[in-house]
PDB file of C-alpha atoms in Angstrom:
ATOM      1  CA  MET A   1     -50.829  56.991 161.198  1.00 43.00           C
ATOM      2  CA  GLY A   2     -46.906  57.518 161.153  1.00 46.00           C
ATOM      3  CA  ILE A   3     -44.858  56.385 157.568  1.00 44.00           C
ATOM      4  CA  THR A   4     -42.685  53.637 158.547  1.00 43.00           C
ATOM      5  CA  SER A   5     -39.323  53.335 157.107  1.00 44.00           C
ATOM      6  CA  SER A   6     -40.111  50.202 155.136  1.00 44.00           C
ATOM      7  CA  SER A   7     -42.903  52.437 153.434  1.00 42.00           C
ATOM      8  CA  ALA A   8     -40.623  55.509 152.881  1.00 40.00           C
ATOM      9  CA  ARG A   9     -38.253  53.068 150.768  1.00 44.00           C
ATOM     10  CA  ARG A  10     -41.101  51.951 148.944  1.00 47.00           C
ATOM     11  CA  VAL A  11     -42.173  55.496 147.690  1.00 37.00           C
ATOM     12  CA  ARG A  12     -38.779  56.304 146.844  1.00 46.00           C
ATOM     13  CA  ARG A  13     -38.263  53.424 144.636  1.00 48.00           C
ATOM     14  CA  ALA A  14     -41.491  53.902 142.750  1.00 45.00           C
ATOM     15  CA  GLY A  15     -40.676  57.722 142.419  1.00 46.00           C
ATOM     16  CA  THR A  16     -37.278  56.778 140.930  1.00 46.00           C
ATOM     17  CA  ALA A  17     -38.624  54.338 138.315  1.00 45.00           C
ATOM     18  CA  ALA A  18     -41.413  56.843 137.224  1.00 43.00           C
ATOM     19  CA  THR A  19     -38.663  59.460 136.542  1.00 42.00           C
ATOM     20  CA  ALA A  20     -36.652  57.082 134.672  1.00 43.00           C
ATOM     21  CA  ALA A  21     -39.633  56.070 132.504  1.00 41.00           C
ATOM     22  CA  VAL A  22     -40.313  59.842 131.582  1.00 35.00           C
ATOM     23  CA  LEU A  23     -37.091  60.605 131.091  1.00 38.00           C
ATOM     24  CA  GLY A  24     -36.623  57.700 128.467  1.00 40.00           C
ATOM     25  CA  ILE A  25     -39.976  58.564 126.634  1.00 39.00           C
ATOM     26  CA  LEU A  26     -38.242  62.133 126.114  1.00 36.00           C
ATOM     27  CA  ALA A  27     -34.974  60.448 124.997  1.00 38.00           C
ATOM     28  CA  VAL A  28     -36.719  58.386 122.549  1.00 35.00           C
ATOM     29  CA  SER A  29     -38.847  61.230 121.431  1.00 38.00           C
ATOM     30  CA  ALA A  30     -36.120  63.723 120.731  1.00 38.00           C
ATOM     31  CA  ALA A  31     -33.585  61.268 119.149  1.00 38.00           C
ATOM     32  CA  PRO A  32     -33.000  61.916 115.291  1.00 35.00           C
ATOM     33  CA  ALA A  33     -33.967  58.897 112.754  1.00 34.00           C
ATOM     34  CA  VAL A  34     -31.024  57.108 111.538  1.00 32.00           C
ATOM     35  CA  ALA A  35     -30.956  57.024 107.600  1.00 32.00           C
ATOM     36  CA  ALA A  36     -30.068  53.669 105.946  1.00 32.00           C
ATOM     37  CA  PRO A  37     -27.184  54.197 103.269  1.00 29.00           C
ATOM     38  CA  ASP A  38     -29.198  53.701 100.450  1.00 30.00           C
ATOM     39  CA  GLY A  39     -32.100  55.859 101.424  1.00 31.00           C
ATOM     40  CA  SER A  40     -34.527  53.092 102.204  1.00 30.00           C
ATOM     41  CA  ALA A  41     -35.784  54.378 105.644  1.00 33.00           C
ATOM     42  CA  ASP A  42     -37.603  57.334 103.279  1.00 33.00           C
ATOM     43  CA  LYS A  43     -39.343  54.294 100.935  1.00 34.00           C
ATOM     44  CA  PRO A  44     -41.961  52.144 102.214  1.00 33.00           C
ATOM     45  CA  ALA A  45     -41.212  48.595 101.964  1.00 35.00           C
ATOM     46  CA  ALA A  46     -42.335  46.432  99.255  1.00 36.00           C
ATOM     47  CA  GLY A  47     -46.186  45.399  99.841  1.00 37.00           C
ATOM     48  CA  SER A  48     -46.758  47.744 102.459  1.00 36.00           C
ATOM     49  CA  ALA A  49     -49.893  48.803 101.521  1.00 38.00           C
ATOM     50  CA  ASP A  50     -50.893  49.785 104.920  1.00 37.00           C
ATOM     51  CA  LYS A  51     -48.350  52.662 105.401  1.00 37.00           C
ATOM     52  CA  PRO A  52     -48.864  55.961 103.899  1.00 37.00           C
ATOM     53  CA  ALA A  53     -46.958  57.232 101.355  1.00 37.00           C
ATOM     54  CA  ALA A  54     -45.084  60.281 101.409  1.00 37.00           C
ATOM     55  CA  ALA A  55     -46.399  63.279  99.880  1.00 36.00           C
ATOM     56  CA  GLY A  56     -46.105  63.232  96.211  1.00 36.00           C
ATOM     57  CA  ALA A  57     -45.468  59.541  96.116  1.00 35.00           C
ATOM     58  CA  ALA A  58     -48.375  58.394  94.404  1.00 36.00           C
ATOM     59  CA  GLU A  59     -47.098  60.277  91.265  1.00 34.00           C
ATOM     60  CA  LYS A  60     -43.685  58.963  91.159  1.00 36.00           C
ATOM     61  CA  PRO A  61     -44.378  55.080  91.916  1.00 35.00           C
ATOM     62  CA  SER A  62     -41.038  53.235  92.018  1.00 36.00           C
ATOM     63  CA  ALA A  63     -39.816  51.021  88.921  1.00 36.00           C
ATOM     64  CA  GLY A  64     -42.141  48.017  88.419  1.00 35.00           C
ATOM     65  CA  SER A  65     -44.915  49.709  91.004  1.00 34.00           C
ATOM     66  CA  ALA A  66     -48.481  48.502  90.033  1.00 35.00           C
ATOM     67  CA  LYS A  67     -49.173  51.936  89.644  1.00 32.00           C
ATOM     68  CA  LYS A  68     -46.531  52.710  86.924  1.00 32.00           C
ATOM     69  CA  PRO A  69     -48.729  54.381  83.884  1.00 31.00           C
ATOM     70  CA  VAL A  70     -48.813  52.253  81.035  1.00 29.00           C
ATOM     71  CA  GLU A  71     -46.696  53.657  78.023  1.00 29.00           C
ATOM     72  CA  LYS A  72     -48.835  54.711  75.212  1.00 29.00           C
ATOM     73  CA  VAL A  73     -47.431  53.751  71.934  1.00 30.00           C
ATOM     74  CA  PRO A  74     -49.193  55.717  68.528  1.00 31.00           C
ATOM     75  CA  ALA A  75     -51.292  53.510  66.813  1.00 31.00           C
ATOM     76  CA  GLY A  76     -49.789  51.145  63.975  1.00 32.00           C
ATOM     77  CA  SER A  77     -46.125  52.319  65.188  1.00 34.00           C
ATOM     78  CA  ALA A  78     -45.300  48.858  66.401  1.00 41.00           C
ATOM     79  CA  GLU A  79     -45.884  47.662  62.880  1.00 51.00           C
ATOM     80  CA  LYS A  80     -44.585  50.753  60.848  1.00 43.00           C
ATOM     81  CA  PRO A  81     -41.992  49.554  58.560  1.00 39.00           C
ATOM     82  CA  ALA A  82     -38.463  50.952  58.366  1.00 34.00           C
ATOM     83  CA  ALA A  83     -37.042  52.005  54.888  1.00 35.00           C
ATOM     84  CA  GLY A  84     -37.227  49.169  52.322  1.00 38.00           C
ATOM     85  CA  LYS A  85     -39.807  46.768  53.965  1.00 42.00           C
ATOM     86  CA  ALA A  86     -38.436  45.936  57.062  1.00 40.00           C
ATOM     87  CA  ALA A  87     -41.580  45.942  58.910  1.00 39.00           C
ATOM     88  CA  GLY A  88     -42.497  42.838  57.321  1.00 42.00           C
ATOM     89  CA  SER A  89     -39.534  40.849  58.531  1.00 38.00           C
ATOM     90  CA  ALA A  90     -39.484  38.744  61.429  1.00 38.00           C
ATOM     91  CA  ALA A  91     -38.064  41.648  63.487  1.00 35.00           C
ATOM     92  CA  SER A  92     -40.843  43.611  63.231  1.00 38.00           C
ATOM     93  CA  ALA A  93     -43.548  43.640  65.803  1.00 34.00           C
ATOM     94  CA  GLY A  94     -47.669  43.140  65.610  1.00 39.00           C
ATOM     95  CA  ASN A  95     -47.861  39.491  66.271  1.00 42.00           C
ATOM     96  CA  ALA A  96     -51.372  38.747  67.329  1.00 49.00           C
ATOM     97  CA  GLY A  97     -50.649  35.516  69.062  1.00 59.00           C
ATOM     98  CA  SER A  98     -53.073  33.034  68.764  1.00 74.00           C
ATOM     99  CA  ALA A  99     -56.260  35.310  68.200  1.00 90.00           C
ATOM    100  CA  ARG A 100     -58.334  34.480  65.222  1.00 90.00           C
ATOM    101  CA  SER A 101     -60.937  36.101  63.309  1.00 86.00           C
ATOM    102  CA  ALA A 102     -64.362  34.901  63.212  1.00 85.00           C
ATOM    103  CA  ALA A 103     -63.194  33.187  59.877  1.00 84.00           C
ATOM    104  CA  GLY A 104     -60.949  31.108  61.686  1.00 91.00           C
ATOM    105  CA  ILE A 105     -57.780  32.956  60.276  1.00 96.00           C
ATOM    106  CA  PRO A 106     -55.209  33.966  62.641  1.00 97.00           C
ATOM    107  CA  LEU A 107     -54.373  37.481  63.045  1.00 97.00           C
ATOM    108  CA  ALA A 108     -50.833  37.202  63.622  1.00 97.00           C
ATOM    109  CA  ILE A 109     -48.648  37.876  60.433  1.00 98.00           C
ATOM    110  CA  SER A 110     -47.372  34.751  58.733  1.00 98.00           C
ATOM    111  CA  ARG A 111     -44.020  34.333  57.904  1.00 97.00           C
ATOM    112  CA  LEU A 112     -43.077  30.403  58.033  1.00 97.00           C
ATOM    113  CA  ALA A 113     -43.637  27.935  55.223  1.00 98.00           C
ATOM    114  CA  GLN A 114     -46.370  25.576  56.027  1.00 97.00           C
ATOM    115  CA  GLY A 115     -45.227  22.059  56.552  1.00 94.00           C
ATOM    116  CA  PRO A 116     -43.472  19.595  58.923  1.00 91.00           C
ATOM    117  CA  GLY A 117     -40.050  20.319  58.378  1.00 88.00           C
ATOM    118  CA  ARG A 118     -37.397  21.461  55.595  1.00 95.00           C
ATOM    119  CA  ASP A 119     -39.841  23.822  53.754  1.00 98.00           C
ATOM    120  CA  VAL A 120     -39.586  27.062  52.025  1.00 98.00           C
ATOM    121  CA  ALA A 121     -42.139  29.299  50.557  1.00 98.00           C
ATOM    122  CA  ILE A 122     -41.443  31.543  47.658  1.00 98.00           C
ATOM    123  CA  THR A 123     -43.638  34.426  47.272  1.00 98.00           C
ATOM    124  CA  ILE A 124     -43.746  37.232  44.364  1.00 98.00           C
ATOM    125  CA  ASP A 125     -44.978  40.708  44.670  1.00 98.00           C
ATOM    126  CA  ASP A 126     -46.138  43.667  42.847  1.00 98.00           C
ATOM    127  CA  GLY A 127     -47.388  42.012  39.742  1.00 98.00           C
ATOM    128  CA  PRO A 128     -48.962  41.046  37.230  1.00 98.00           C
ATOM    129  CA  ASP A 129     -46.564  42.295  34.801  1.00 98.00           C
ATOM    130  CA  PRO A 130     -47.005  41.551  31.190  1.00 98.00           C
ATOM    131  CA  ARG A 131     -42.958  41.444  30.929  1.00 98.00           C
ATOM    132  CA  TRP A 132     -41.849  39.959  33.984  1.00 98.00           C
ATOM    133  CA  THR A 133     -44.548  37.625  35.177  1.00 98.00           C
ATOM    134  CA  PRO A 134     -44.566  35.538  32.195  1.00 98.00           C
ATOM    135  CA  GLN A 135     -40.650  34.909  32.521  1.00 98.00           C
ATOM    136  CA  VAL A 136     -40.975  34.330  36.443  1.00 98.00           C
ATOM    137  CA  LEU A 137     -43.736  31.772  35.634  1.00 98.00           C
ATOM    138  CA  GLU A 138     -41.407  29.704  33.322  1.00 98.00           C
ATOM    139  CA  VAL A 139     -38.605  29.630  35.976  1.00 98.00           C
ATOM    140  CA  LEU A 140     -40.933  28.120  38.448  1.00 98.00           C
ATOM    141  CA  ARG A 141     -42.404  25.829  35.945  1.00 98.00           C
ATOM    142  CA  LYS A 142     -38.929  24.342  34.921  1.00 98.00           C
ATOM    143  CA  ASN A 143     -38.156  23.927  38.596  1.00 98.00           C
ATOM    144  CA  HIS A 144     -41.270  22.461  39.583  1.00 98.00           C
ATOM    145  CA  VAL A 145     -41.948  25.129  42.072  1.00 98.00           C
ATOM    146  CA  LYS A 146     -45.526  26.327  43.533  1.00 98.00           C
ATOM    147  CA  ALA A 147     -45.313  30.155  44.916  1.00 98.00           C
ATOM    148  CA  THR A 148     -47.759  32.784  46.195  1.00 99.00           C
ATOM    149  CA  PHE A 149     -48.405  35.805  44.163  1.00 99.00           C
ATOM    150  CA  CYS A 150     -49.127  39.073  45.857  1.00 99.00           C
ATOM    151  CA  MET A 151     -50.861  40.922  43.450  1.00 99.00           C
ATOM    152  CA  ILE A 152     -51.845  44.740  43.262  1.00 98.00           C
ATOM    153  CA  GLY A 153     -55.721  45.222  42.091  1.00 98.00           C
ATOM    154  CA  THR A 154     -55.408  47.712  39.697  1.00 98.00           C
ATOM    155  CA  LYS A 155     -52.793  45.462  37.856  1.00 98.00           C
ATOM    156  CA  ALA A 156     -54.436  42.412  38.040  1.00 98.00           C
ATOM    157  CA  GLN A 157     -57.806  44.370  36.605  1.00 98.00           C
ATOM    158  CA  LYS A 158     -55.691  45.455  33.810  1.00 98.00           C
ATOM    159  CA  TYR A 159     -53.964  42.297  33.044  1.00 98.00           C
ATOM    160  CA  PRO A 160     -56.632  39.587  34.038  1.00 98.00           C
ATOM    161  CA  GLU A 161     -55.104  36.733  31.500  1.00 98.00           C
ATOM    162  CA  LEU A 162     -51.758  36.954  33.706  1.00 98.00           C
ATOM    163  CA  VAL A 163     -53.542  36.283  36.870  1.00 98.00           C
ATOM    164  CA  ARG A 164     -55.394  33.461  35.309  1.00 98.00           C
ATOM    165  CA  SER A 165     -52.283  32.092  33.683  1.00 98.00           C
ATOM    166  CA  VAL A 166     -50.657  32.408  37.521  1.00 98.00           C
ATOM    167  CA  ALA A 167     -53.636  30.190  38.906  1.00 98.00           C
ATOM    168  CA  ALA A 168     -54.081  27.886  36.230  1.00 98.00           C
ATOM    169  CA  ASP A 169     -49.987  26.704  36.983  1.00 98.00           C
ATOM    170  CA  GLY A 170     -51.244  26.057  40.643  1.00 98.00           C
ATOM    171  CA  HIS A 171     -49.894  28.885  42.375  1.00 98.00           C
ATOM    172  CA  ARG A 172     -51.700  31.150  45.138  1.00 98.00           C
ATOM    173  CA  LEU A 173     -52.781  34.529  45.104  1.00 98.00           C
ATOM    174  CA  CYS A 174     -52.165  36.918  47.487  1.00 99.00           C
ATOM    175  CA  ASN A 175     -53.899  40.496  47.847  1.00 98.00           C
ATOM    176  CA  HIS A 176     -51.160  43.281  47.868  1.00 98.00           C
ATOM    177  CA  SER A 177     -53.883  46.224  48.134  1.00 98.00           C
ATOM    178  CA  VAL A 178     -55.377  48.339  45.309  1.00 98.00           C
ATOM    179  CA  ASP A 179     -52.450  50.386  44.363  1.00 97.00           C
ATOM    180  CA  HIS A 180     -49.367  49.689  46.577  1.00 98.00           C
ATOM    181  CA  ASP A 181     -49.960  52.651  49.107  1.00 98.00           C
ATOM    182  CA  VAL A 182     -46.828  52.262  51.405  1.00 97.00           C
ATOM    183  CA  THR A 183     -48.654  54.916  53.886  1.00 97.00           C
ATOM    184  CA  MET A 184     -51.713  53.016  54.301  1.00 96.00           C
ATOM    185  CA  ASP A 185     -50.818  52.306  57.943  1.00 97.00           C
ATOM    186  CA  HIS A 186     -51.075  56.463  58.535  1.00 97.00           C
ATOM    187  CA  LYS A 187     -54.227  56.283  56.881  1.00 97.00           C
ATOM    188  CA  PRO A 188     -57.889  55.907  58.191  1.00 98.00           C
ATOM    189  CA  VAL A 189     -59.316  52.437  59.068  1.00 98.00           C
ATOM    190  CA  ALA A 190     -61.953  52.998  56.560  1.00 98.00           C
ATOM    191  CA  TYR A 191     -59.232  53.707  53.755  1.00 98.00           C
ATOM    192  CA  GLN A 192     -57.427  50.597  54.696  1.00 98.00           C
ATOM    193  CA  LYS A 193     -60.689  48.551  54.462  1.00 98.00           C
ATOM    194  CA  GLN A 194     -61.012  49.966  50.941  1.00 98.00           C
ATOM    195  CA  GLN A 195     -57.943  49.375  49.941  1.00 98.00           C
ATOM    196  CA  ILE A 196     -57.980  45.745  51.211  1.00 98.00           C
ATOM    197  CA  LEU A 197     -61.498  44.637  50.163  1.00 98.00           C
ATOM    198  CA  GLU A 198     -61.542  46.597  46.896  1.00 98.00           C
ATOM    199  CA  ALA A 199     -58.364  44.710  45.822  1.00 98.00           C
ATOM    200  CA  LYS A 200     -59.503  41.545  46.719  1.00 98.00           C
ATOM    201  CA  ALA A 201     -62.634  41.837  44.522  1.00 98.00           C
ATOM    202  CA  MET A 202     -60.586  42.989  41.616  1.00 98.00           C
ATOM    203  CA  ILE A 203     -58.148  39.751  41.852  1.00 98.00           C
ATOM    204  CA  GLU A 204     -61.222  37.396  42.165  1.00 98.00           C
ATOM    205  CA  LYS A 205     -62.646  38.881  39.114  1.00 98.00           C
ATOM    206  CA  ALA A 206     -59.812  38.362  37.263  1.00 98.00           C
ATOM    207  CA  ALA A 207     -60.044  34.870  38.008  1.00 98.00           C
ATOM    208  CA  PRO A 208     -63.319  33.582  38.964  1.00 98.00           C
ATOM    209  CA  GLY A 209     -63.373  30.865  41.314  1.00 98.00           C
ATOM    210  CA  VAL A 210     -59.939  31.291  42.529  1.00 98.00           C
ATOM    211  CA  PRO A 211     -59.483  31.932  46.358  1.00 98.00           C
ATOM    212  CA  VAL A 212     -57.634  34.963  47.547  1.00 98.00           C
ATOM    213  CA  GLY A 213     -55.980  33.315  50.627  1.00 98.00           C
ATOM    214  CA  TYR A 214     -53.520  36.055  51.901  1.00 98.00           C
ATOM    215  CA  TYR A 215     -53.141  39.501  52.247  1.00 98.00           C
ATOM    216  CA  ARG A 216     -49.494  41.663  52.228  1.00 98.00           C
ATOM    217  CA  ALA A 217     -49.632  45.205  53.141  1.00 98.00           C
ATOM    218  CA  PRO A 218     -48.002  47.522  50.908  1.00 98.00           C
ATOM    219  CA  GLY A 219     -43.904  47.584  52.267  1.00 96.00           C
ATOM    220  CA  GLY A 220     -45.041  45.606  55.217  1.00 96.00           C
ATOM    221  CA  ALA A 221     -47.057  48.615  56.619  1.00 94.00           C
ATOM    222  CA  PHE A 222     -49.794  46.317  58.770  1.00 98.00           C
ATOM    223  CA  THR A 223     -51.691  47.858  61.257  1.00 98.00           C
ATOM    224  CA  PRO A 224     -53.844  45.833  64.035  1.00 98.00           C
ATOM    225  CA  ASP A 225     -56.727  47.015  62.057  1.00 98.00           C
ATOM    226  CA  SER A 226     -55.625  45.984  58.429  1.00 98.00           C
ATOM    227  CA  ARG A 227     -54.764  42.530  59.847  1.00 98.00           C
ATOM    228  CA  ALA A 228     -58.041  42.155  61.724  1.00 98.00           C
ATOM    229  CA  ILE A 229     -59.890  43.145  58.197  1.00 98.00           C
ATOM    230  CA  ALA A 230     -57.954  40.733  55.985  1.00 98.00           C
ATOM    231  CA  ALA A 231     -58.340  38.062  58.491  1.00 98.00           C
ATOM    232  CA  GLU A 232     -62.314  38.691  58.699  1.00 98.00           C
ATOM    233  CA  SER A 233     -62.241  38.276  54.704  1.00 98.00           C
ATOM    234  CA  GLY A 234     -60.494  35.026  54.877  1.00 97.00           C
ATOM    235  CA  MET A 235     -56.980  36.327  54.105  1.00 98.00           C
ATOM    236  CA  ARG A 236     -54.116  35.641  56.328  1.00 98.00           C
ATOM    237  CA  PRO A 237     -51.747  38.515  56.956  1.00 98.00           C
ATOM    238  CA  LEU A 238     -48.604  37.441  55.346  1.00 98.00           C
ATOM    239  CA  GLY A 239     -44.617  38.789  55.659  1.00 98.00           C
ATOM    240  CA  TRP A 240     -41.607  37.238  54.980  1.00 98.00           C
ATOM    241  CA  SER A 241     -38.336  36.286  56.763  1.00 97.00           C
ATOM    242  CA  VAL A 242     -35.897  36.157  53.825  1.00 97.00           C
ATOM    243  CA  ASP A 243     -35.581  39.620  51.671  1.00 97.00           C
ATOM    244  CA  PRO A 244     -32.752  39.655  49.153  1.00 97.00           C
ATOM    245  CA  LYS A 245     -33.786  43.294  48.430  1.00 97.00           C
ATOM    246  CA  ASP A 246     -34.368  42.612  44.757  1.00 98.00           C
ATOM    247  CA  TRP A 247     -36.781  45.422  44.215  1.00 96.00           C
ATOM    248  CA  SER A 248     -33.613  47.706  44.672  1.00 97.00           C
ATOM    249  CA  ARG A 249     -31.608  45.980  42.353  1.00 97.00           C
ATOM    250  CA  PRO A 250     -28.418  45.386  43.899  1.00 98.00           C
ATOM    251  CA  GLY A 251     -26.814  43.115  41.628  1.00 98.00           C
ATOM    252  CA  LEU A 252     -26.885  39.127  41.326  1.00 98.00           C
ATOM    253  CA  PRO A 253     -23.961  38.420  43.672  1.00 97.00           C
ATOM    254  CA  ALA A 254     -25.250  40.442  46.536  1.00 97.00           C
ATOM    255  CA  MET A 255     -28.764  38.856  46.069  1.00 97.00           C
ATOM    256  CA  ILE A 256     -27.396  35.352  45.977  1.00 97.00           C
ATOM    257  CA  THR A 257     -25.406  36.120  49.311  1.00 96.00           C
ATOM    258  CA  ALA A 258     -28.560  36.929  51.078  1.00 95.00           C
ATOM    259  CA  LEU A 259     -30.630  34.244  50.033  1.00 97.00           C
ATOM    260  CA  GLU A 260     -27.955  31.588  50.309  1.00 95.00           C
ATOM    261  CA  GLY A 261     -26.783  32.861  53.864  1.00 92.00           C
ATOM    262  CA  LYS A 262     -28.339  31.366  57.155  1.00 87.00           C
ATOM    263  CA  LEU A 263     -31.789  30.509  56.284  1.00 93.00           C
ATOM    264  CA  PRO A 264     -34.418  30.884  59.174  1.00 95.00           C
ATOM    265  CA  HIS A 265     -36.554  27.935  60.027  1.00 93.00           C
ATOM    266  CA  GLN A 266     -39.316  27.222  57.448  1.00 96.00           C
ATOM    267  CA  PRO A 267     -38.463  30.623  55.491  1.00 97.00           C
ATOM    268  CA  THR A 268     -40.704  32.807  53.516  1.00 98.00           C
ATOM    269  CA  VAL A 269     -38.709  34.463  50.901  1.00 98.00           C
ATOM    270  CA  LEU A 270     -39.719  37.698  49.100  1.00 98.00           C
ATOM    271  CA  PHE A 271     -39.438  38.372  45.464  1.00 98.00           C
ATOM    272  CA  HIS A 272     -40.787  40.782  43.143  1.00 98.00           C
ATOM    273  CA  ASP A 273     -42.298  40.389  39.479  1.00 98.00           C
ATOM    274  CA  GLY A 274     -43.415  44.131  38.997  1.00 98.00           C
ATOM    275  CA  GLY A 275     -42.472  47.427  39.669  1.00 97.00           C
ATOM    276  CA  GLY A 276     -39.395  47.932  37.355  1.00 97.00           C
ATOM    277  CA  ASP A 277     -36.871  46.051  35.790  1.00 98.00           C
ATOM    278  CA  ARG A 278     -36.946  42.405  37.171  1.00 98.00           C
ATOM    279  CA  SER A 279     -33.933  40.842  35.217  1.00 98.00           C
ATOM    280  CA  GLU A 280     -32.131  40.223  38.389  1.00 98.00           C
ATOM    281  CA  THR A 281     -34.656  38.682  40.079  1.00 98.00           C
ATOM    282  CA  VAL A 282     -35.481  36.062  37.071  1.00 98.00           C
ATOM    283  CA  ALA A 283     -31.410  35.627  37.233  1.00 98.00           C
ATOM    284  CA  ALA A 284     -31.509  34.772  40.516  1.00 98.00           C
ATOM    285  CA  LEU A 285     -34.312  32.460  40.499  1.00 98.00           C
ATOM    286  CA  LYS A 286     -32.614  30.195  37.960  1.00 98.00           C
ATOM    287  CA  GLN A 287     -29.940  29.886  40.519  1.00 98.00           C
ATOM    288  CA  TYR A 288     -31.558  29.748  43.735  1.00 98.00           C
ATOM    289  CA  LEU A 289     -34.432  27.293  43.240  1.00 98.00           C
ATOM    290  CA  PRO A 290     -31.945  24.768  41.979  1.00 98.00           C
ATOM    291  CA  TRP A 291     -29.881  25.621  45.074  1.00 98.00           C
ATOM    292  CA  LEU A 292     -32.584  25.022  47.699  1.00 98.00           C
ATOM    293  CA  THR A 293     -33.424  21.563  46.023  1.00 98.00           C
ATOM    294  CA  ALA A 294     -30.018  20.728  46.425  1.00 98.00           C
ATOM    295  CA  GLN A 295     -30.176  21.587  50.061  1.00 96.00           C
ATOM    296  CA  GLY A 296     -33.127  19.360  50.541  1.00 97.00           C
ATOM    297  CA  TYR A 297     -35.664  21.946  50.961  1.00 97.00           C
ATOM    298  CA  HIS A 298     -39.351  21.229  49.617  1.00 98.00           C
ATOM    299  CA  PHE A 299     -41.170  23.870  48.263  1.00 98.00           C
ATOM    300  CA  THR A 300     -44.600  24.898  49.787  1.00 98.00           C
ATOM    301  CA  PHE A 301     -47.101  28.019  50.453  1.00 98.00           C
ATOM    302  CA  PRO A 302     -46.967  30.270  53.593  1.00 98.00           C
ATOM    303  CA  ALA A 303     -48.744  28.995  56.598  1.00 97.00           C
ATOM    304  CA  ARG A 304     -52.367  30.211  56.593  1.00 96.00           C
ATOM    305  CA  THR A 305     -54.378  28.346  59.081  1.00 93.00           C
ATOM    306  CA  THR A 306     -51.537  28.013  61.693  1.00 88.00           C
ATOM    307  CA  PRO A 307     -50.023  30.508  64.321  1.00 77.00           C
TER     308      PRO A 307
END
C-alpha cells in the first residue's frame, strides 16, 4: 500500500518531537547544578529525614541538630567553688529544681530566707569557738535575732557546751562537715557521706534532741551526691546570697559596704564565728543587725522545705 502525503507528514512530525525530547533530556543531564550563594544546595533542608546525607555528614551535625552529641561535664564541676566560697553564691549552679529526697527535703541549694516578704536569714559558720561564739551570741541576743549556726563536727565534739548554748538561745543548727575539707567535691562519694553523716552525729550528740536541719558544704563545695546524702538525712543543702567575706578580714568599712549594698530578695547572709580572728565579724554584726531592722527586715531562718 502506498504512503499518502498526509501520512508522511504525520511521521515526520512524530520523529521531530521524539528528537526534541531526546535532546532535552541530554541537555538537562549535562547541565551543572547551580549552587546557592550560602552553599545551601549542599545541605538537606531542615527536617528532610528522607534525603540521604552526604558522606561524613552523620559525624558533623548542624547546630541544633538532634544528633548533636551531649557535652560531658566533669562530675561536680557545675558546683565547684571558685576561690573564697563563690560556689555557694547565687551564681553557682547545681540547682536540683523541685526534686526532693524520700524525707521530703528539696535537693536544691537553699539561698532564700523563709517568709512571705522582707525577710533575712543570718548564718554563722565554722564554729563553735570558745572565744568568738559567745560574743556572737551576745550580739544576736541584744538585737533579738535568731540565726543558723553551721558547725564543724570536731569542734562541736570539743565544745559541746557551746552547741547547747546556741540551741538554748533558739538558734538552728547546721552541719558543716566533720573537719571542713574544702576539697570534698573531688573526693569519693563514700568519703563525702562519711563527712556529712559523722558530723551530723557529732552535733546531735553535743545537743541531744536538737535537730540538725541543714547541711552547708565546706567552701560551698557541693556535689549532686552530697546534696542527695544531706537531703536523705533530713538536712537541706544551704548556700548563701550575701557574703561580706568576713573570713578574709577585709576591714569593717568594706564589710559594711558589701552588707548594705543592694540586697537580693529574701537574702541569706554569711558570717563566721570560727576559723580565726572574728573581731571584725562581731563589730559588723553590731552595726548591721540594727540597720536591717531599720530597713524593715524581719529575721528568720533559711528556707528548708520550699524549693
